[in-house]
Amino acid sequence: MLSTAQAPLYEIKANLFKALAHPARIRILELLAAAPDTTAPVSYLLAETGLEASHLSQHLATLRRHRVVTSVRTANAVTYRLAHPKIAELLSIARTFLLDNLADSNEQLRLARELPAAHLPGPAL
């Protein structure tokens, strides 16, 4: 059972992962992480993601609301940046985790294909 003191922290963490729970938002964050000084104008994000402006705006609003990115307006241009440098590290760790899982799955698939047909259920092919 969660204590009253622990509940808000877990809720905040869950909200962070909700903010990350869309492929377009992950792409936006990876673009920002790879950009010089981890900043990029909206025009760059539009071009690189291929999203409609309204959809990009909604995703950026979600990331801002959850404090994953920050924005600065200069005249008519808006520039976004990662709110914390560890976000780039989080993305990198997630990528490593997923690649490791895929490698394990490929190894399991390879081993399964090497099994003699007699070990497989059902009729032999």
PDB file of N, CA and C in Angstrom, residues 24-92:
ATOM      1  N   ALA A  24       4.950  10.210 -31.741  1.00  0.00           N
ATOM      2  CA  ALA A  24       5.295  11.557 -32.234  1.00  0.00           C
ATOM      3  C   ALA A  24       6.035  12.344 -31.156  1.00  0.00           C
ATOM      4  N   ARG A  25       5.626  12.192 -29.902  1.00  0.00           N
ATOM      5  CA  ARG A  25       6.303  12.928 -28.826  1.00  0.00           C
ATOM      6  C   ARG A  25       7.718  12.392 -28.604  1.00  0.00           C
ATOM      7  N   ILE A  26       7.893  11.098 -28.734  1.00  0.00           N
ATOM      8  CA  ILE A  26       9.246  10.526 -28.628  1.00  0.00           C
ATOM      9  C   ILE A  26      10.110  11.074 -29.755  1.00  0.00           C
ATOM     10  N   ARG A  27       9.560  11.137 -30.957  1.00  0.00           N
ATOM     11  CA  ARG A  27      10.315  11.680 -32.098  1.00  0.00           C
ATOM     12  C   ARG A  27      10.706  13.127 -31.857  1.00  0.00           C
ATOM     13  N   ILE A  28       9.764  13.928 -31.355  1.00  0.00           N
ATOM     14  CA  ILE A  28      10.049  15.332 -31.043  1.00  0.00           C
ATOM     15  C   ILE A  28      11.190  15.426 -30.042  1.00  0.00           C
ATOM     16  N   LEU A  29      11.122  14.618 -28.996  1.00  0.00           N
ATOM     17  CA  LEU A  29      12.163  14.666 -27.963  1.00  0.00           C
ATOM     18  C   LEU A  29      13.512  14.213 -28.517  1.00  0.00           C
ATOM     19  N   GLU A  30      13.508  13.206 -29.369  1.00  0.00           N
ATOM     20  CA  GLU A  30      14.772  12.758 -29.959  1.00  0.00           C
ATOM     21  C   GLU A  30      15.351  13.828 -30.879  1.00  0.00           C
ATOM     22  N   LEU A  31      14.487  14.533 -31.602  1.00  0.00           N
ATOM     23  CA  LEU A  31      14.967  15.640 -32.441  1.00  0.00           C
ATOM     24  C   LEU A  31      15.583  16.738 -31.579  1.00  0.00           C
ATOM     25  N   LEU A  32      14.933  17.061 -30.472  1.00  0.00           N
ATOM     26  CA  LEU A  32      15.476  18.085 -29.580  1.00  0.00           C
ATOM     27  C   LEU A  32      16.783  17.624 -28.941  1.00  0.00           C
ATOM     28  N   ALA A  33      16.849  16.359 -28.565  1.00  0.00           N
ATOM     29  CA  ALA A  33      18.069  15.832 -27.946  1.00  0.00           C
ATOM     30  C   ALA A  33      19.245  15.878 -28.906  1.00  0.00           C
ATOM     31  N   ALA A  34      18.973  15.696 -30.201  1.00  0.00           N
ATOM     32  CA  ALA A  34      20.042  15.679 -31.206  1.00  0.00           C
ATOM     33  C   ALA A  34      20.370  17.069 -31.739  1.00  0.00           C
ATOM     34  N   ALA A  35      19.509  18.042 -31.480  1.00  0.00           N
ATOM     35  CA  ALA A  35      19.708  19.398 -32.002  1.00  0.00           C
ATOM     36  C   ALA A  35      20.820  20.111 -31.245  1.00  0.00           C
ATOM     37  N   PRO A  36      21.467  21.058 -31.895  1.00  0.00           N
ATOM     38  CA  PRO A  36      22.485  21.854 -31.194  1.00  0.00           C
ATOM     39  C   PRO A  36      21.875  22.535 -29.968  1.00  0.00           C
ATOM     40  N   ASP A  37      22.550  22.430 -28.856  1.00  0.00           N
ATOM     41  CA  ASP A  37      22.061  22.995 -27.590  1.00  0.00           C
ATOM     42  C   ASP A  37      20.693  22.449 -27.197  1.00  0.00           C
ATOM     43  N   THR A  38      20.322  21.294 -27.748  1.00  0.00           N
ATOM     44  CA  THR A  38      19.018  20.668 -27.523  1.00  0.00           C
ATOM     45  C   THR A  38      17.856  21.642 -27.712  1.00  0.00           C
ATOM     46  N   THR A  39      17.991  22.564 -28.664  1.00  0.00           N
ATOM     47  CA  THR A  39      16.908  23.499 -28.988  1.00  0.00           C
ATOM     48  C   THR A  39      16.589  23.432 -30.472  1.00  0.00           C
ATOM     49  N   ALA A  40      15.320  23.699 -30.790  1.00  0.00           N
ATOM     50  CA  ALA A  40      14.915  23.710 -32.200  1.00  0.00           C
ATOM     51  C   ALA A  40      13.664  24.555 -32.360  1.00  0.00           C
ATOM     52  N   PRO A  41      13.591  25.285 -33.473  1.00  0.00           N
ATOM     53  CA  PRO A  41      12.379  26.060 -33.745  1.00  0.00           C
ATOM     54  C   PRO A  41      11.244  25.138 -34.203  1.00  0.00           C
ATOM     55  N   VAL A  42      10.035  25.620 -34.043  1.00  0.00           N
ATOM     56  CA  VAL A  42       8.860  24.854 -34.457  1.00  0.00           C
ATOM     57  C   VAL A  42       8.949  24.497 -35.941  1.00  0.00           C
ATOM     58  N   SER A  43       9.445  25.403 -36.758  1.00  0.00           N
ATOM     59  CA  SER A  43       9.545  25.134 -38.199  1.00  0.00           C
ATOM     60  C   SER A  43      10.390  23.887 -38.476  1.00  0.00           C
ATOM     61  N   TYR A  44      11.461  23.711 -37.721  1.00  0.00           N
ATOM     62  CA  TYR A  44      12.315  22.528 -37.869  1.00  0.00           C
ATOM     63  C   TYR A  44      11.552  21.275 -37.443  1.00  0.00           C
ATOM     64  N   LEU A  45      10.859  21.359 -36.310  1.00  0.00           N
ATOM     65  CA  LEU A  45      10.106  20.203 -35.813  1.00  0.00           C
ATOM     66  C   LEU A  45       8.998  19.815 -36.793  1.00  0.00           C
ATOM     67  N   LEU A  46       8.342  20.813 -37.392  1.00  0.00           N
ATOM     68  CA  LEU A  46       7.314  20.537 -38.404  1.00  0.00           C
ATOM     69  C   LEU A  46       7.909  19.793 -39.589  1.00  0.00           C
ATOM     70  N   ALA A  47       9.019  20.291 -40.090  1.00  0.00           N
ATOM     71  CA  ALA A  47       9.652  19.686 -41.265  1.00  0.00           C
ATOM     72  C   ALA A  47      10.130  18.259 -40.980  1.00  0.00           C
ATOM     73  N   GLU A  48      10.706  18.046 -39.827  1.00  0.00           N
ATOM     74  CA  GLU A  48      11.296  16.748 -39.504  1.00  0.00           C
ATOM     75  C   GLU A  48      10.273  15.688 -39.111  1.00  0.00           C
ATOM     76  N   THR A  49       9.185  16.102 -38.481  1.00  0.00           N
ATOM     77  CA  THR A  49       8.182  15.123 -38.049  1.00  0.00           C
ATOM     78  C   THR A  49       7.137  14.850 -39.118  1.00  0.00           C
ATOM     79  N   GLY A  50       6.901  15.829 -40.003  1.00  0.00           N
ATOM     80  CA  GLY A  50       5.864  15.670 -41.006  1.00  0.00           C
ATOM     81  C   GLY A  50       4.455  15.790 -40.444  1.00  0.00           C
ATOM     82  N   LEU A  51       4.350  16.235 -39.208  1.00  0.00           N
ATOM     83  CA  LEU A  51       3.038  16.406 -38.580  1.00  0.00           C
ATOM     84  C   LEU A  51       2.369  17.681 -39.079  1.00  0.00           C
ATOM     85  N   GLU A  52       1.055  17.683 -39.028  1.00  0.00           N
ATOM     86  CA  GLU A  52       0.326  18.924 -39.278  1.00  0.00           C
ATOM     87  C   GLU A  52       0.616  19.864 -38.118  1.00  0.00           C
ATOM     88  N   ALA A  53       0.586  21.160 -38.384  1.00  0.00           N
ATOM     89  CA  ALA A  53       0.908  22.149 -37.352  1.00  0.00           C
ATOM     90  C   ALA A  53       0.032  21.997 -36.115  1.00  0.00           C
ATOM     91  N   SER A  54      -1.245  21.719 -36.307  1.00  0.00           N
ATOM     92  CA  SER A  54      -2.146  21.580 -35.158  1.00  0.00           C
ATOM     93  C   SER A  54      -1.794  20.360 -34.314  1.00  0.00           C
ATOM     94  N   HIS A  55      -1.405  19.265 -34.974  1.00  0.00           N
ATOM     95  CA  HIS A  55      -1.026  18.060 -34.227  1.00  0.00           C
ATOM     96  C   HIS A  55       0.290  18.274 -33.480  1.00  0.00           C
ATOM     97  N   LEU A  56       1.246  18.902 -34.138  1.00  0.00           N
ATOM     98  CA  LEU A  56       2.510  19.201 -33.475  1.00  0.00           C
ATOM     99  C   LEU A  56       2.262  20.086 -32.262  1.00  0.00           C
ATOM    100  N   SER A  57       1.424  21.076 -32.422  1.00  0.00           N
ATOM    101  CA  SER A  57       1.107  21.987 -31.327  1.00  0.00           C
ATOM    102  C   SER A  57       0.516  21.240 -30.139  1.00  0.00           C
ATOM    103  N   GLN A  58      -0.374  20.292 -30.396  1.00  0.00           N
ATOM    104  CA  GLN A  58      -0.975  19.503 -29.317  1.00  0.00           C
ATOM    105  C   GLN A  58       0.073  18.662 -28.596  1.00  0.00           C
ATOM    106  N   HIS A  59       0.966  18.046 -29.355  1.00  0.00           N
ATOM    107  CA  HIS A  59       2.012  17.220 -28.737  1.00  0.00           C
ATOM    108  C   HIS A  59       2.968  18.083 -27.917  1.00  0.00           C
ATOM    109  N   LEU A  60       3.334  19.236 -28.459  1.00  0.00           N
ATOM    110  CA  LEU A  60       4.219  20.135 -27.717  1.00  0.00           C
ATOM    111  C   LEU A  60       3.541  20.649 -26.447  1.00  0.00           C
ATOM    112  N   ALA A  61       2.244  20.908 -26.511  1.00  0.00           N
ATOM    113  CA  ALA A  61       1.498  21.356 -25.329  1.00  0.00           C
ATOM    114  C   ALA A  61       1.517  20.283 -24.249  1.00  0.00           C
ATOM    115  N   THR A  62       1.359  19.028 -24.645  1.00  0.00           N
ATOM    116  CA  THR A  62       1.415  17.922 -23.683  1.00  0.00           C
ATOM    117  C   THR A  62       2.797  17.851 -23.040  1.00  0.00           C
ATOM    118  N   LEU A  63       3.836  17.971 -23.847  1.00  0.00           N
ATOM    119  CA  LEU A  63       5.203  17.917 -23.313  1.00  0.00           C
ATOM    120  C   LEU A  63       5.489  19.109 -22.405  1.00  0.00           C
ATOM    121  N   ARG A  64       4.970  20.277 -22.744  1.00  0.00           N
ATOM    122  CA  ARG A  64       5.135  21.455 -21.874  1.00  0.00           C
ATOM    123  C   ARG A  64       4.381  21.262 -20.561  1.00  0.00           C
ATOM    124  N   ARG A  65       3.137  20.795 -20.668  1.00  0.00           N
ATOM    125  CA  ARG A  65       2.304  20.607 -19.473  1.00  0.00           C
ATOM    126  C   ARG A  65       2.976  19.676 -18.466  1.00  0.00           C
ATOM    127  N   HIS A  66       3.659  18.685 -18.958  1.00  0.00           N
ATOM    128  CA  HIS A  66       4.336  17.726 -18.080  1.00  0.00           C
ATOM    129  C   HIS A  66       5.791  18.104 -17.820  1.00  0.00           C
ATOM    130  N   ARG A  67       6.159  19.309 -18.230  1.00  0.00           N
ATOM    131  CA  ARG A  67       7.477  19.893 -17.968  1.00  0.00           C
ATOM    132  C   ARG A  67       8.635  19.085 -18.548  1.00  0.00           C
ATOM    133  N   VAL A  68       8.389  18.513 -19.711  1.00  0.00           N
ATOM    134  CA  VAL A  68       9.431  17.763 -20.404  1.00  0.00           C
ATOM    135  C   VAL A  68      10.191  18.686 -21.353  1.00  0.00           C
ATOM    136  N   VAL A  69       9.486  19.688 -21.890  1.00  0.00           N
ATOM    137  CA  VAL A  69      10.121  20.693 -22.746  1.00  0.00           C
ATOM    138  C   VAL A  69       9.739  22.082 -22.242  1.00  0.00           C
ATOM    139  N   THR A  70      10.538  23.053 -22.661  1.00  0.00           N
ATOM    140  CA  THR A  70      10.219  24.460 -22.416  1.00  0.00           C
ATOM    141  C   THR A  70      10.254  25.175 -23.757  1.00  0.00           C
ATOM    142  N   SER A  71       9.639  26.333 -23.798  1.00  0.00           N
ATOM    143  CA  SER A  71       9.614  27.091 -25.046  1.00  0.00           C
ATOM    144  C   SER A  71       9.953  28.550 -24.788  1.00  0.00           C
ATOM    145  N   VAL A  72      10.502  29.184 -25.841  1.00  0.00           N
ATOM    146  CA  VAL A  72      10.830  30.605 -25.797  1.00  0.00           C
ATOM    147  C   VAL A  72      10.316  31.221 -27.091  1.00  0.00           C
ATOM    148  N   ARG A  73       9.571  32.306 -26.960  1.00  0.00           N
ATOM    149  CA  ARG A  73       9.076  33.022 -28.137  1.00  0.00           C
ATOM    150  C   ARG A  73       9.979  34.223 -28.382  1.00  0.00           C
ATOM    151  N   THR A  74      10.456  34.344 -29.626  1.00  0.00           N
ATOM    152  CA  THR A  74      11.241  35.496 -30.059  1.00  0.00           C
ATOM    153  C   THR A  74      10.594  36.018 -31.332  1.00  0.00           C
ATOM    154  N   ALA A  75       9.956  37.163 -31.232  1.00  0.00           N
ATOM    155  CA  ALA A  75       9.192  37.742 -32.353  1.00  0.00           C
ATOM    156  C   ALA A  75       8.134  36.732 -32.785  1.00  0.00           C
ATOM    157  N   ASN A  76       8.219  36.250 -34.022  1.00  0.00           N
ATOM    158  CA  ASN A  76       7.223  35.295 -34.523  1.00  0.00           C
ATOM    159  C   ASN A  76       7.664  33.836 -34.399  1.00  0.00           C
ATOM    160  N   ALA A  77       8.863  33.604 -33.923  1.00  0.00           N
ATOM    161  CA  ALA A  77       9.393  32.242 -33.849  1.00  0.00           C
ATOM    162  C   ALA A  77       9.321  31.708 -32.422  1.00  0.00           C
ATOM    163  N   VAL A  78       8.984  30.418 -32.322  1.00  0.00           N
ATOM    164  CA  VAL A  78       8.986  29.737 -31.027  1.00  0.00           C
ATOM    165  C   VAL A  78      10.028  28.632 -31.108  1.00  0.00           C
ATOM    166  N   THR A  79      10.888  28.604 -30.105  1.00  0.00           N
ATOM    167  CA  THR A  79      11.944  27.590 -30.020  1.00  0.00           C
ATOM    168  C   THR A  79      11.680  26.708 -28.811  1.00  0.00           C
ATOM    169  N   TYR A  80      11.875  25.406 -29.002  1.00  0.00           N
ATOM    170  CA  TYR A  80      11.681  24.445 -27.916  1.00  0.00           C
ATOM    171  C   TYR A  80      13.011  23.853 -27.505  1.00  0.00           C
ATOM    172  N   ARG A  81      13.056  23.455 -26.248  1.00  0.00           N
ATOM    173  CA  ARG A  81      14.256  22.811 -25.714  1.00  0.00           C
ATOM    174  C   ARG A  81      13.824  21.774 -24.693  1.00  0.00           C
ATOM    175  N   LEU A  82      14.687  20.792 -24.486  1.00  0.00           N
ATOM    176  CA  LEU A  82      14.451  19.826 -23.418  1.00  0.00           C
ATOM    177  C   LEU A  82      14.496  20.566 -22.086  1.00  0.00           C
ATOM    178  N   ALA A  83      13.579  20.248 -21.203  1.00  0.00           N
ATOM    179  CA  ALA A  83      13.512  20.940 -19.919  1.00  0.00           C
ATOM    180  C   ALA A  83      14.658  20.542 -19.003  1.00  0.00           C
ATOM    181  N   HIS A  84      15.229  19.369 -19.232  1.00  0.00           N
ATOM    182  CA  HIS A  84      16.326  18.888 -18.389  1.00  0.00           C
ATOM    183  C   HIS A  84      17.229  18.002 -19.246  1.00  0.00           C
ATOM    184  N   PRO A  85      18.542  18.115 -19.079  1.00  0.00           N
ATOM    185  CA  PRO A  85      19.448  17.305 -19.915  1.00  0.00           C
ATOM    186  C   PRO A  85      19.299  15.804 -19.697  1.00  0.00           C
ATOM    187  N   LYS A  86      18.788  15.387 -18.566  1.00  0.00           N
ATOM    188  CA  LYS A  86      18.623  13.952 -18.302  1.00  0.00           C
ATOM    189  C   LYS A  86      17.531  13.326 -19.163  1.00  0.00           C
ATOM    190  N   ILE A  87      16.681  14.146 -19.781  1.00  0.00           N
ATOM    191  CA  ILE A  87      15.658  13.603 -20.674  1.00  0.00           C
ATOM    192  C   ILE A  87      16.324  12.913 -21.861  1.00  0.00           C
ATOM    193  N   ALA A  88      17.379  13.502 -22.382  1.00  0.00           N
ATOM    194  CA  ALA A  88      18.123  12.869 -23.472  1.00  0.00           C
ATOM    195  C   ALA A  88      18.709  11.545 -23.011  1.00  0.00           C
ATOM    196  N   GLU A  89      19.203  11.503 -21.784  1.00  0.00           N
ATOM    197  CA  GLU A  89      19.752  10.264 -21.227  1.00  0.00           C
ATOM    198  C   GLU A  89      18.646   9.218 -21.061  1.00  0.00           C
ATOM    199  N   LEU A  90      17.463   9.648 -20.614  1.00  0.00           N
ATOM    200  CA  LEU A  90      16.319   8.747 -20.474  1.00  0.00           C
ATOM    201  C   LEU A  90      15.968   8.122 -21.822  1.00  0.00           C
ATOM    202  N   LEU A  91      15.939   8.929 -22.877  1.00  0.00           N
ATOM    203  CA  LEU A  91      15.654   8.419 -24.220  1.00  0.00           C
ATOM    204  C   LEU A  91      16.717   7.423 -24.674  1.00  0.00           C
ATOM    205  N   SER A  92      17.966   7.723 -24.373  1.00  0.00           N
ATOM    206  CA  SER A  92      19.066   6.831 -24.744  1.00  0.00           C
ATOM    207  C   SER A  92      18.975   5.501 -24.004  1.00  0.00           C
TER     208      SER A  92
END
